[in-house]
Every structure is written in C-alpha cells, then in structure tokens.
Amino acid sequence: MKLLLSGRALTAGAVAVATLVTGGSAAGAAPATAPATAPATAAAHPAAGATAAAAPDIPIANVKAHLSQLQSIATANGGNRAHGRAGYQASLNYVKAKLDAAGFTTRVQQFTASGRTGYNLIADWPGGDANQVVMAGSHLDSVTSGPGINDNGSGSSAVLETALAVARSDYRPTKHLRFAWWGAEELGLVGSRYYVNSLGSAERAKISGYLNFDMIGSPNPGYFVYDDDPAIEKTFKDYYAGLGIPTEIETEGDGRSDHAPFKNAGVPVGGLFSGADYRKTSAQAAKWGGTVGQPFDRCYHSSCDTTANINDTALDRNSDAIAYAVWGLSQ
C-alpha cells in the first residue's frame, strides 16, 4: 500500500507500453471449505438451473511457500522488490512461471515511472464470457526499504494461489477470470492506473468487478472490507459472517491502493485489508484479539516486513475469502 500523498511524491516520468504473451497447461484438484455455497448476491448467482461450484480451500502452506520465495528474492537483491529493481523483475518472473505452467495466458505490460522500467503482469484463464470479466489483483512491488512480505507479498501470494486453484480444479465459470499483479503501486498506483488508462471505454465496461488485496496478513490483524460496491462488499461480509467473525468497513487505505483507478473509471470494486500503521483500538481487540494500542502492522514499509511479519490465521482466512469471492462472483 502506498503512503499518503503527504508522505511520498507521486510518479515522475512518461509511460510507454510493450506486451508479451505466453501460455501453458493445468492439473490437480482442491477440497472445499465452509462456507461452501455462493454468496446470496445478484452478482454471485449462477445461471438458472445451474449448480453453483463450491470455492476450494486455499492451502495456507502454499501461500506461505510463495511468501518464502519472495523473501528469498528480496534477500538476494538488496533486501527489496521495489519498482525498477532486480528484485521486482525476479518476483514477476516467479509469478509468471507459475501461471504459465498452470495454463493461463499471461501478458506483461511495460511502462516507465521515475526513470525506471516497470511491469504489470496480467493472467487470463481461458473461457468464460469475455463481456463479463471478474478481476482479482494485488501490487507486487515493495518499498525500497524492505522486502514487502505483508505489503504486499501477502496479497500477491494469495491471489497467485487462488489462480492456481482455478487451474487445479479446472474451474469453468460463466464469467471470464483475469488476475493481475501491479508494478509501482508504491510510487502512486502507477501500474494499475496505466492498465486502466490503456483500456478503451468498451473494454472497461466489460469488467463486472475488480477485487483488490493489499496487506492481508498483518501481524496484529483486523478484518476490513471495502464498502465500494454493495454486491462485492456483501460477498465478503457473507463469508466472514459464516465464520462468525465481525468485519469493519475499510477506511485506512481508501484511495491508497490499486482499486482506486478502477473505481475512478466506473468499475465496481471491492477487497480486503488487515491493517497498516493505524493502531488497534480496545473495541477492535475485543472483536479480533491482538494488542491494543499497537499498529496492525508495526513493520509497515520497514526492513522488518519479512516472513516473520505475517499472522498465519489472518492470511489463511483472507486467502479463503478471496477464493470464495472469485468463485461466487464469476458464476
């Protein structure tokens, strides 16, 4: 998640584009988890007469394995995975290789920001109605001061594992599925804004929903849901209600992550967040546990944002919630 505007200057530099397309193959299957049925929203309902497919459980061990890889990449590349640095390129190559092998059609979108080349990674799952696109995305870059494992290896890894679960189950939704990993978010949402601006109005209108996941494994976590689109918001709230976990509306990151360019372009958006440098109140600790008066993530934008800076329970719940929403909203 990017800093507030007062804490960081926004992007400098022109933007240019290049694309690369590749593909691969798929295999495997995954078990279901409760709550297993599609959420009761109009956007989530399958076609009349169809049987709703249950969302799979997203294995937390797999998500953490991706986080370990991102940590190793940062460690080998100056301690970060920031825009224009070798660590970011290696992170993108890691994610892309997994998706190519699973049968996604991937595209790398190139841009320039602050005098350095940046990249977005877009992955399309074959099939589904191309006029109704459900997208899930996260920013892949870190700040220069740390490896960015919660911010935002957590979202990036959970979205990746959800995409791989789509391939393992050979999921065939009614709508078209697209996943994205954004570059240069920390410089002011540069990659996601470039992607949205690169679409014509007709292409933007085909996106029925964009789901954003930025920091979902905070060590002193909260359970925050974006309140932008009512149907998407209800989908996530239904999931957590099924677990008996109360949620709050997300306000700390409003406009500070990659959903903002989509929202500004009229695309319905939603997402999850587990908190950054705001401090947990006593009321929040009573609901969720954790430490009163401490930040949700004390290592936000710091060198200590490592694999030790992750709450496994929050990461697990939020990863499963991503799959629940992707399955429910695409049927």
Coordinates of C-alpha atoms in Angstrom, one line a residue:
M1 CA 0.0 0.0 0.0
K2 CA 1.3 3.4 -1.0
L3 CA 2.0 6.1 1.6
L4 CA -0.4 9.0 1.9
L5 CA 0.3 11.8 -0.6
S6 CA 1.9 13.9 2.1
G7 CA 4.4 11.1 2.7
R8 CA 5.5 10.3 -0.8
A9 CA 5.7 12.2 -4.1
L10 CA 3.8 10.6 -6.9
T11 CA 5.2 9.3 -10.1
A12 CA 7.5 11.2 -12.4
G13 CA 8.2 10.1 -16.0
A14 CA 6.4 9.2 -19.1
V15 CA 4.7 5.9 -19.7
A16 CA 5.3 3.5 -22.6
V17 CA 3.9 0.1 -23.5
A18 CA 5.1 -3.2 -24.7
T19 CA 3.4 -6.6 -24.4
L20 CA 4.4 -10.3 -24.2
V21 CA 2.0 -13.2 -24.4
T22 CA 2.7 -16.8 -23.4
G23 CA 0.7 -19.9 -22.2
G24 CA 0.9 -23.4 -20.5
S25 CA -1.1 -26.4 -19.0
A26 CA -3.1 -27.3 -15.9
A27 CA -3.6 -30.2 -13.4
G28 CA -5.0 -31.3 -9.9
A29 CA -7.9 -30.5 -7.5
A30 CA -8.6 -28.9 -4.1
P31 CA -11.1 -29.6 -1.3
A32 CA -13.9 -27.3 -0.3
T33 CA -14.2 -25.2 2.9
A34 CA -17.1 -23.7 4.8
P35 CA -19.0 -21.6 4.0
A36 CA -19.1 -23.6 0.7
T37 CA -22.1 -22.1 -1.2
A38 CA -22.0 -19.0 -3.4
P39 CA -22.9 -15.8 -1.5
A40 CA -26.5 -14.6 -1.8
T41 CA -26.0 -11.6 -4.1
A42 CA -27.3 -11.0 -7.5
A43 CA -23.8 -10.7 -8.9
A44 CA -22.9 -14.1 -7.4
H45 CA -25.9 -16.1 -8.6
P46 CA -25.2 -18.8 -11.3
A47 CA -27.4 -19.1 -14.4
A48 CA -30.9 -20.5 -13.8
G49 CA -30.8 -24.3 -13.5
A50 CA -27.0 -24.4 -12.9
T51 CA -25.3 -25.8 -9.8
A52 CA -23.0 -23.4 -8.0
A53 CA -19.5 -24.7 -7.8
A54 CA -18.1 -24.5 -4.2
A55 CA -14.9 -22.5 -3.7
P56 CA -11.9 -24.5 -2.7
D57 CA -9.9 -24.2 0.5
I58 CA -6.7 -22.3 -0.3
P59 CA -3.8 -24.2 1.3
I60 CA -2.0 -21.8 3.7
A61 CA 1.2 -23.8 3.2
N62 CA 1.1 -23.0 -0.5
V63 CA 0.6 -19.3 0.1
K64 CA 3.4 -19.2 2.7
A65 CA 5.7 -21.1 0.2
H66 CA 5.2 -18.2 -2.2
L67 CA 6.0 -15.7 0.5
S68 CA 9.2 -17.6 1.3
Q69 CA 10.2 -17.4 -2.4
L70 CA 9.5 -13.6 -2.4
Q71 CA 11.6 -13.2 0.7
S72 CA 14.5 -15.2 -0.9
I73 CA 14.2 -13.0 -4.0
A74 CA 14.4 -9.8 -1.8
T75 CA 17.3 -11.2 0.2
A76 CA 19.2 -11.9 -3.0
N77 CA 18.5 -8.5 -4.5
G78 CA 19.4 -5.8 -2.0
G79 CA 16.7 -6.5 0.5
N80 CA 13.7 -5.3 -1.5
R81 CA 11.5 -6.0 -4.5
A82 CA 10.9 -2.4 -5.5
H83 CA 9.9 -0.9 -8.8
G84 CA 12.7 -0.8 -11.3
R85 CA 14.9 -3.1 -9.2
A86 CA 16.1 -6.6 -9.9
G87 CA 14.0 -8.0 -7.0
Y88 CA 10.8 -6.8 -8.7
Q89 CA 11.7 -8.4 -12.0
A90 CA 12.6 -11.7 -10.3
S91 CA 9.3 -11.6 -8.4
L92 CA 7.4 -11.1 -11.6
N93 CA 9.3 -13.9 -13.3
Y94 CA 8.4 -16.2 -10.4
V95 CA 4.7 -15.5 -10.5
K96 CA 4.6 -15.6 -14.3
A97 CA 6.3 -19.0 -14.5
K98 CA 3.7 -20.5 -12.1
L99 CA 0.8 -19.1 -14.1
D100 CA 2.3 -20.2 -17.5
A101 CA 2.8 -23.7 -16.2
A102 CA -0.8 -23.8 -14.9
G103 CA -2.4 -22.9 -18.3
F104 CA -3.0 -19.2 -18.0
T105 CA -2.4 -16.8 -20.9
T106 CA -0.1 -14.2 -19.5
R107 CA 0.8 -10.8 -20.7
V108 CA 3.5 -8.4 -19.4
Q109 CA 2.6 -4.8 -19.7
Q110 CA 5.6 -2.4 -19.7
F111 CA 5.7 1.2 -18.5
T112 CA 8.2 3.8 -17.3
A113 CA 8.0 5.6 -14.0
S114 CA 10.5 7.7 -12.1
G115 CA 13.1 6.9 -14.9
R116 CA 12.8 3.2 -14.4
T117 CA 11.0 0.5 -16.3
G118 CA 8.1 -1.1 -14.6
Y119 CA 5.9 -4.1 -15.4
N120 CA 2.3 -5.3 -14.8
L121 CA 1.5 -9.0 -15.1
I122 CA -1.9 -9.9 -16.5
A123 CA -3.1 -13.5 -16.5
D124 CA -6.3 -14.7 -18.2
W125 CA -8.0 -18.1 -17.6
P126 CA -9.3 -19.5 -20.8
G127 CA -13.1 -19.5 -21.3
G128 CA -16.0 -17.6 -19.8
D129 CA -17.9 -14.7 -21.2
A130 CA -15.4 -12.1 -22.4
N131 CA -18.1 -9.5 -21.9
Q132 CA -18.2 -10.2 -18.2
V133 CA -14.8 -10.1 -16.6
V134 CA -14.1 -10.7 -12.9
M135 CA -10.6 -9.5 -12.0
A136 CA -8.6 -10.1 -8.8
G137 CA -5.4 -8.2 -8.3
S138 CA -2.6 -7.0 -6.0
H139 CA 0.5 -5.0 -6.2
L140 CA 3.7 -7.0 -6.5
D141 CA 6.3 -4.3 -5.7
S142 CA 7.7 -3.4 -2.3
V143 CA 9.2 -0.2 -1.0
T144 CA 12.9 0.2 -1.3
S145 CA 13.4 -0.1 2.5
G146 CA 12.3 -3.7 2.9
P147 CA 11.2 -7.0 1.3
G148 CA 7.5 -6.2 1.5
I149 CA 6.2 -9.6 2.6
N150 CA 3.0 -8.3 4.2
D151 CA 2.9 -5.2 1.9
N152 CA 2.2 -6.8 -0.5
G153 CA 3.6 -10.3 -0.8
S154 CA 0.6 -11.4 1.2
G155 CA -2.0 -10.2 -1.3
S156 CA 0.2 -11.2 -4.3
S157 CA 0.7 -14.7 -3.0
A158 CA -2.9 -15.3 -2.0
V159 CA -4.1 -14.1 -5.5
L160 CA -1.5 -16.3 -7.1
E161 CA -2.6 -19.4 -5.1
T162 CA -6.2 -18.6 -5.9
A163 CA -5.4 -18.5 -9.6
L164 CA -3.5 -21.8 -9.3
A165 CA -6.6 -23.3 -7.5
V166 CA -8.7 -22.3 -10.5
A167 CA -6.3 -24.3 -12.7
R168 CA -6.1 -27.3 -10.3
S169 CA -9.9 -27.6 -10.2
D170 CA -10.2 -26.9 -14.0
Y171 CA -12.9 -24.3 -13.0
R172 CA -15.2 -23.3 -15.8
P173 CA -17.1 -20.2 -14.6
T174 CA -19.8 -18.4 -16.6
K175 CA -17.8 -15.2 -16.5
H176 CA -14.2 -14.7 -17.7
L177 CA -11.5 -14.7 -15.0
R178 CA -8.5 -12.4 -15.0
F179 CA -5.8 -12.0 -12.4
A180 CA -3.3 -9.1 -12.2
W181 CA -0.1 -8.2 -10.3
W182 CA 0.7 -4.4 -10.5
G183 CA 4.0 -2.6 -10.6
A184 CA 5.0 0.7 -9.0
E185 CA 2.0 0.8 -6.7
E186 CA 4.3 2.3 -4.0
L187 CA 5.0 5.2 -6.3
G188 CA 1.4 6.2 -6.6
L189 CA -0.7 3.3 -8.1
V190 CA 1.3 3.8 -11.4
G191 CA 0.9 0.3 -12.9
S192 CA -2.8 -0.2 -12.2
R193 CA -3.6 3.3 -13.4
Y194 CA -1.6 2.7 -16.6
Y195 CA -3.6 -0.6 -17.2
V196 CA -6.9 1.1 -16.6
N197 CA -6.0 4.0 -18.9
S198 CA -4.8 1.6 -21.6
L199 CA -8.3 0.2 -21.9
G200 CA -10.9 1.7 -24.1
S201 CA -14.3 2.5 -22.6
A202 CA -15.8 -0.6 -24.1
E203 CA -13.1 -2.8 -22.5
R204 CA -13.5 -1.1 -19.1
A205 CA -17.3 -1.7 -19.3
K206 CA -16.7 -5.5 -19.7
I207 CA -15.1 -5.6 -16.2
S208 CA -18.0 -6.6 -13.9
G209 CA -15.8 -6.4 -10.8
Y210 CA -12.3 -5.7 -9.7
L211 CA -11.2 -7.3 -6.3
N212 CA -8.1 -5.8 -4.7
F213 CA -5.9 -7.4 -2.0
D214 CA -3.3 -5.2 -0.4
M215 CA -1.9 -6.4 3.0
I216 CA -4.0 -9.3 4.2
G217 CA -1.6 -11.0 6.7
S218 CA -0.9 -8.2 9.2
P219 CA 0.6 -9.4 12.4
N220 CA -1.9 -7.6 14.7
P221 CA -4.7 -8.0 12.2
G222 CA -8.1 -6.5 11.7
Y223 CA -10.7 -7.7 9.2
F224 CA -11.6 -4.8 7.0
V225 CA -13.9 -5.0 3.9
Y226 CA -14.1 -2.3 1.2
D227 CA -17.5 -0.7 1.0
D228 CA -17.4 0.5 -2.6
D229 CA -19.7 -1.9 -4.5
P230 CA -22.6 -3.3 -2.4
A231 CA -22.7 -6.8 -4.1
I232 CA -19.0 -7.3 -3.7
E233 CA -19.0 -6.0 -0.2
K234 CA -21.8 -8.3 0.7
T235 CA -19.9 -11.3 -0.7
F236 CA -17.0 -10.8 1.6
K237 CA -19.2 -10.0 4.6
D238 CA -21.2 -13.1 4.0
Y239 CA -18.0 -15.2 4.0
Y240 CA -16.9 -13.7 7.4
A241 CA -20.4 -14.0 8.8
G242 CA -20.2 -17.7 8.0
L243 CA -17.1 -17.9 10.2
G244 CA -18.6 -15.8 13.0
I245 CA -16.0 -13.1 12.5
P246 CA -17.2 -9.4 12.6
T247 CA -15.8 -7.1 10.0
E248 CA -15.4 -3.3 9.7
I249 CA -15.5 -1.0 6.7
E250 CA -12.0 -0.3 5.4
T251 CA -11.1 3.3 5.8
E252 CA -7.3 3.4 6.4
G253 CA -6.4 2.6 2.8
D254 CA -9.2 4.3 1.0
G255 CA -7.9 5.5 -2.3
R256 CA -4.4 4.4 -1.5
S257 CA -4.3 1.1 -3.4
D258 CA -4.9 -0.3 -6.8
H259 CA -8.7 -0.4 -6.7
A260 CA -8.7 3.4 -6.9
P261 CA -8.0 3.7 -10.7
F262 CA -10.7 1.1 -11.4
K263 CA -13.2 2.9 -9.2
N264 CA -12.4 6.2 -10.8
A265 CA -13.1 4.7 -14.2
G266 CA -16.6 3.4 -13.1
V267 CA -15.6 -0.2 -12.5
P268 CA -17.3 -1.9 -9.5
V269 CA -14.6 -2.6 -6.9
G270 CA -14.1 -4.4 -3.6
G271 CA -11.5 -6.1 -1.5
L272 CA -10.0 -7.0 1.9
F273 CA -7.4 -5.4 4.2
S274 CA -5.9 -6.4 7.5
G275 CA -4.5 -3.0 8.5
A276 CA -1.3 -1.0 8.2
D277 CA 0.1 1.7 10.6
Y278 CA -3.2 2.7 12.3
R279 CA -3.4 1.4 15.9
K280 CA -5.8 -1.2 17.1
T281 CA -8.5 0.1 19.5
S282 CA -9.8 -1.7 22.5
A283 CA -13.1 -2.4 20.7
Q284 CA -11.2 -4.0 17.8
A285 CA -9.1 -6.1 20.1
A286 CA -12.3 -7.3 21.9
K287 CA -13.6 -8.5 18.5
W288 CA -10.4 -9.8 16.9
G289 CA -7.8 -10.3 19.6
G290 CA -4.4 -8.9 19.3
T291 CA -2.7 -6.0 21.1
V292 CA -4.5 -2.7 22.0
G293 CA -2.7 0.5 21.0
Q294 CA -0.2 -1.2 18.7
P295 CA -0.3 -0.8 14.9
F296 CA -1.9 -3.5 12.8
D297 CA 1.5 -3.8 11.1
R298 CA 4.4 -2.4 13.1
C299 CA 6.7 -3.2 10.2
Y300 CA 4.7 -1.3 7.6
H301 CA 7.2 0.0 5.0
S302 CA 10.1 -1.2 7.1
S303 CA 13.0 -3.6 6.8
C304 CA 11.3 -5.9 9.3
D305 CA 8.4 -6.6 6.9
T306 CA 9.7 -10.2 6.4
T307 CA 8.2 -13.6 6.6
A308 CA 8.2 -13.2 10.4
N309 CA 5.8 -10.3 9.9
I310 CA 2.8 -12.5 9.0
N311 CA -0.2 -13.6 11.0
D312 CA -1.0 -17.1 9.6
T313 CA -4.6 -17.1 10.8
A314 CA -5.4 -13.8 9.0
L315 CA -3.6 -14.9 5.9
D316 CA -5.4 -18.2 5.8
R317 CA -8.9 -16.6 6.4
N318 CA -8.3 -13.9 3.8
S319 CA -6.9 -16.3 1.2
D320 CA -10.0 -18.5 1.5
A321 CA -12.2 -15.4 1.3
I322 CA -10.5 -14.4 -2.0
A323 CA -11.4 -17.8 -3.5
Y324 CA -14.9 -17.6 -2.1
A325 CA -15.4 -14.2 -3.8
V326 CA -13.8 -15.3 -7.1
W327 CA -15.9 -18.4 -7.3
G328 CA -19.1 -16.7 -6.2
L329 CA -18.9 -13.6 -8.3
S330 CA -17.9 -15.4 -11.5
Q331 CA -20.7 -18.0 -11.7

